[in-house]
Structure formats: structure tokens, C-alpha cells
GROMACS .gro file of C-alpha atoms in nm:
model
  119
    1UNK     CA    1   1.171   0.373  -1.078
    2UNK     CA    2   0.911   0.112  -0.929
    3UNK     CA    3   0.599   0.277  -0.838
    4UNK     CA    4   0.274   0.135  -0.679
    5UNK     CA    5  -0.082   0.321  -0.806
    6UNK     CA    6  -0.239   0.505  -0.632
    7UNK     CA    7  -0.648   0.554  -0.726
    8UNK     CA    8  -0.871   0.837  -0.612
    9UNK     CA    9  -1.212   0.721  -0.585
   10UNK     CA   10  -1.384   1.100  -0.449
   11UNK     CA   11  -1.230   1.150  -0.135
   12UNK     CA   12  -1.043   0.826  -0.096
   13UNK     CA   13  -0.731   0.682  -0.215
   14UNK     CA   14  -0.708   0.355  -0.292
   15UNK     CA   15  -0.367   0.151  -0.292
   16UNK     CA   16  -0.338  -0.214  -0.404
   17UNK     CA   17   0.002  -0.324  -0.349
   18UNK     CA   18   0.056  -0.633  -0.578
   19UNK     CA   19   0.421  -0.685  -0.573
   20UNK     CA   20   0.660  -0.818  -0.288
   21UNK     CA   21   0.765  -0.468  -0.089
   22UNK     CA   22   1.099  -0.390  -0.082
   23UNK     CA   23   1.206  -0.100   0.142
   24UNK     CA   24   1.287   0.174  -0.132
   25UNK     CA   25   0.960   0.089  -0.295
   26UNK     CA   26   0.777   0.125   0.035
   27UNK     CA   27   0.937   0.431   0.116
   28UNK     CA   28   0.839   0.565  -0.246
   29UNK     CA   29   0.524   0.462  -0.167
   30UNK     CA   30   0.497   0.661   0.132
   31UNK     CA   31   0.616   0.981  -0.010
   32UNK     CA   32   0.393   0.925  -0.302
   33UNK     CA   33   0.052   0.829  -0.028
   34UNK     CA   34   0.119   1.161   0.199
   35UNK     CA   35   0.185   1.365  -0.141
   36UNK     CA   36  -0.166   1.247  -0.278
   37UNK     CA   37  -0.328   1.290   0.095
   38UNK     CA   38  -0.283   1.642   0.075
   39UNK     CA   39  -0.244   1.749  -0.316
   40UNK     CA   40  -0.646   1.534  -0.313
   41UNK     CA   41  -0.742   1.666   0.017
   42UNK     CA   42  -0.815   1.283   0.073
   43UNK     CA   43  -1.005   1.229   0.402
   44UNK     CA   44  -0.917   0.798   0.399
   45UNK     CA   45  -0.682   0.620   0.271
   46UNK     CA   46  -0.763   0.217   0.198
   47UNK     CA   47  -0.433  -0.009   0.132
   48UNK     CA   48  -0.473  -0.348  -0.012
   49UNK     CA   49  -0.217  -0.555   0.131
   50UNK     CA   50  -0.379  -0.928   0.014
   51UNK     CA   51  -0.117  -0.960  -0.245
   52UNK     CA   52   0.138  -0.938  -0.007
   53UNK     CA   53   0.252  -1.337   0.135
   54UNK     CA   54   0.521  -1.206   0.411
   55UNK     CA   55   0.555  -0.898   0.575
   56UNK     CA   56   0.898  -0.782   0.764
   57UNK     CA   57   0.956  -0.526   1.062
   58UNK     CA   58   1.011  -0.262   0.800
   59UNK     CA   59   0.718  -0.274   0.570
   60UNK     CA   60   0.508  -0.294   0.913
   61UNK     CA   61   0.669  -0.002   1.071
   62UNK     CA   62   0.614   0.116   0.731
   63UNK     CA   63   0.229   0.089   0.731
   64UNK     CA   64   0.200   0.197   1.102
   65UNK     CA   65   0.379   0.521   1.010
   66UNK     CA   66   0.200   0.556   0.720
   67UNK     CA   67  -0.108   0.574   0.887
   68UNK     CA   68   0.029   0.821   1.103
   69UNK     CA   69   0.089   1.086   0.847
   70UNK     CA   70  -0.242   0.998   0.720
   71UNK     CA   71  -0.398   1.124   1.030
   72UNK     CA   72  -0.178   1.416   1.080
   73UNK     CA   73  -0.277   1.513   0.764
   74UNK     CA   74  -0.640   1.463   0.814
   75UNK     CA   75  -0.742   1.105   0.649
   76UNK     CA   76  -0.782   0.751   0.804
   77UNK     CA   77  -0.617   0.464   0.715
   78UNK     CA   78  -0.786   0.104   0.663
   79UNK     CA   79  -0.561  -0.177   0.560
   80UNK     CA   80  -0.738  -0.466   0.405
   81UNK     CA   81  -0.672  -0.832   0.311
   82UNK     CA   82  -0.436  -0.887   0.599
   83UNK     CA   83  -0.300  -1.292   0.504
   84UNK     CA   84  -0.344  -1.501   0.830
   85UNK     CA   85   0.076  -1.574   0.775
   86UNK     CA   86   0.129  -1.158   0.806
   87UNK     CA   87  -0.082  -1.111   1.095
   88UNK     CA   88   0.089  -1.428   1.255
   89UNK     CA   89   0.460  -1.285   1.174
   90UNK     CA   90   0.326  -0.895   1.222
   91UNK     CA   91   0.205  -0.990   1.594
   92UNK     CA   92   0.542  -1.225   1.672
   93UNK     CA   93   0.728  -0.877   1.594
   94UNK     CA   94   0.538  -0.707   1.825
   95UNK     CA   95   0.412  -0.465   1.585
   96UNK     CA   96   0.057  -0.337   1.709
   97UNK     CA   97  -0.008  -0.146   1.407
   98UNK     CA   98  -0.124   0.156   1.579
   99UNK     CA   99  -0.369   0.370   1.465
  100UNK     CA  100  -0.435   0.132   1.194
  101UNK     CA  101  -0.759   0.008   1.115
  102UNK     CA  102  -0.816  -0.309   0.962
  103UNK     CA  103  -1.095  -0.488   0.734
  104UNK     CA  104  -1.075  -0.842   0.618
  105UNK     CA  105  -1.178  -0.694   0.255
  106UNK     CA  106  -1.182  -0.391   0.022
  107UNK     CA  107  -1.583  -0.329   0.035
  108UNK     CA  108  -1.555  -0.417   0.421
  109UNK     CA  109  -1.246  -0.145   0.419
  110UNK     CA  110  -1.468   0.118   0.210
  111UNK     CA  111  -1.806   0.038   0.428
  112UNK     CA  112  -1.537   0.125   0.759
  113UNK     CA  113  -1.419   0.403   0.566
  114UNK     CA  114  -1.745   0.567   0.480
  115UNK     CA  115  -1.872   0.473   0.867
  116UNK     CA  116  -1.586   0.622   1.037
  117UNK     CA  117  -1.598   0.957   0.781
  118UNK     CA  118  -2.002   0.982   0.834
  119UNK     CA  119  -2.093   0.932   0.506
   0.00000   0.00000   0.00000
């Protein structure tokens, strides 16, 4: 089965998504993320999305709720590398991504990370 890494860098995970998301995968990926949150004891969670070209209700709902179980188990969520096309299609949706912070890049995602956990 299809599997996206997942990379612990001390107390953050790091997941760069380089190939086009197709529901099972992104549910895998979310079982895998919350697994990791708590088997690490993770306290953020960065997702690199700039691979990604198009972005459909699902895999947005996906990341929102994602984030979610990130904070309900204790770790933020920073999505970085948003395309201008995904944030166009993710805001005709009407998904707010709530909860979800963004960054326009990985060390500007790590550098919101480390501000928001005091580091």
C-alpha cells in the first residue's frame, strides 16, 4: 500500500506530500499522522503541500480535520507551500481551513512552529 513519509525532526513531524492525493492515500495518511502524534509525543506537525497542483473538497476537509486531531492530541499544525491555484479552488469551496495555520514555506512553517511552541 501507498504510503507518504513521515520525518521526526525532535518534537516535530514533518510530512512532504509529493504525489497527487487520492482519498485512500489521504486517509492512510491521516491514520498514519495521529499514530505518529502520539506514539512521538509530537507537539507540531508541518505538512508540505507545494507538490500538490489541485486540491478537492476531500483532501481539504482532509487537512482541516487533520489538524484537528493534531490539536486534540496536543500538537499544531502548519501547512506550507499552499499553490496560489489551491488556495483559489480551496476558498471557492468554502473551505476555511480551520484551525490550520499556514506558511508560504517550510523554514517559514518551522520558524511559526517553534514561535507558536515557545521555543
Amino acid at each position: 500500500m501507498e504510503r507518504i513519509p513521515i520525518l521526526r525532526m525532535g518534537d516535530l513531524l514533518l510530512v512532504t506530500i509529493q504525489v497527487d492525493m487520492h482519498d485512500r492515500l489521504a486517509m492512510t495518511l491521516q491514520d498514519d499522522l495521529t499514530e505518529r502524534i502520539v506514539r512521538d509525543s509530537a507537539k507540531g506537525v508541518l505538512i508540505d503541500i507545494s507538490a500538490l497542483d489541485l486540491v478537492d473538497s476531500f483532501i481539504g476537509r482532509m487537512i482541516s480535520n487533520t489538524a484537528a486531531m493534531a490539536r486534540v492530541l496536543d500538537a499544531q499544525t502548519v501547512v506550507v507551500g499552499m499553490q496560489p491555484a489551491v488556495a483559489i479552488t480551496l476558498v471557492e469551496l468554502g473551505l476555511t481551513l480551520h484551525g490550520v495555520k499556514t506558511a508560504l514555506n517550510v523554514e517559514k512553517g518551522m520558524a511559526l512552529l517553534g514561535k507558536n511552541l515557545n521555543r
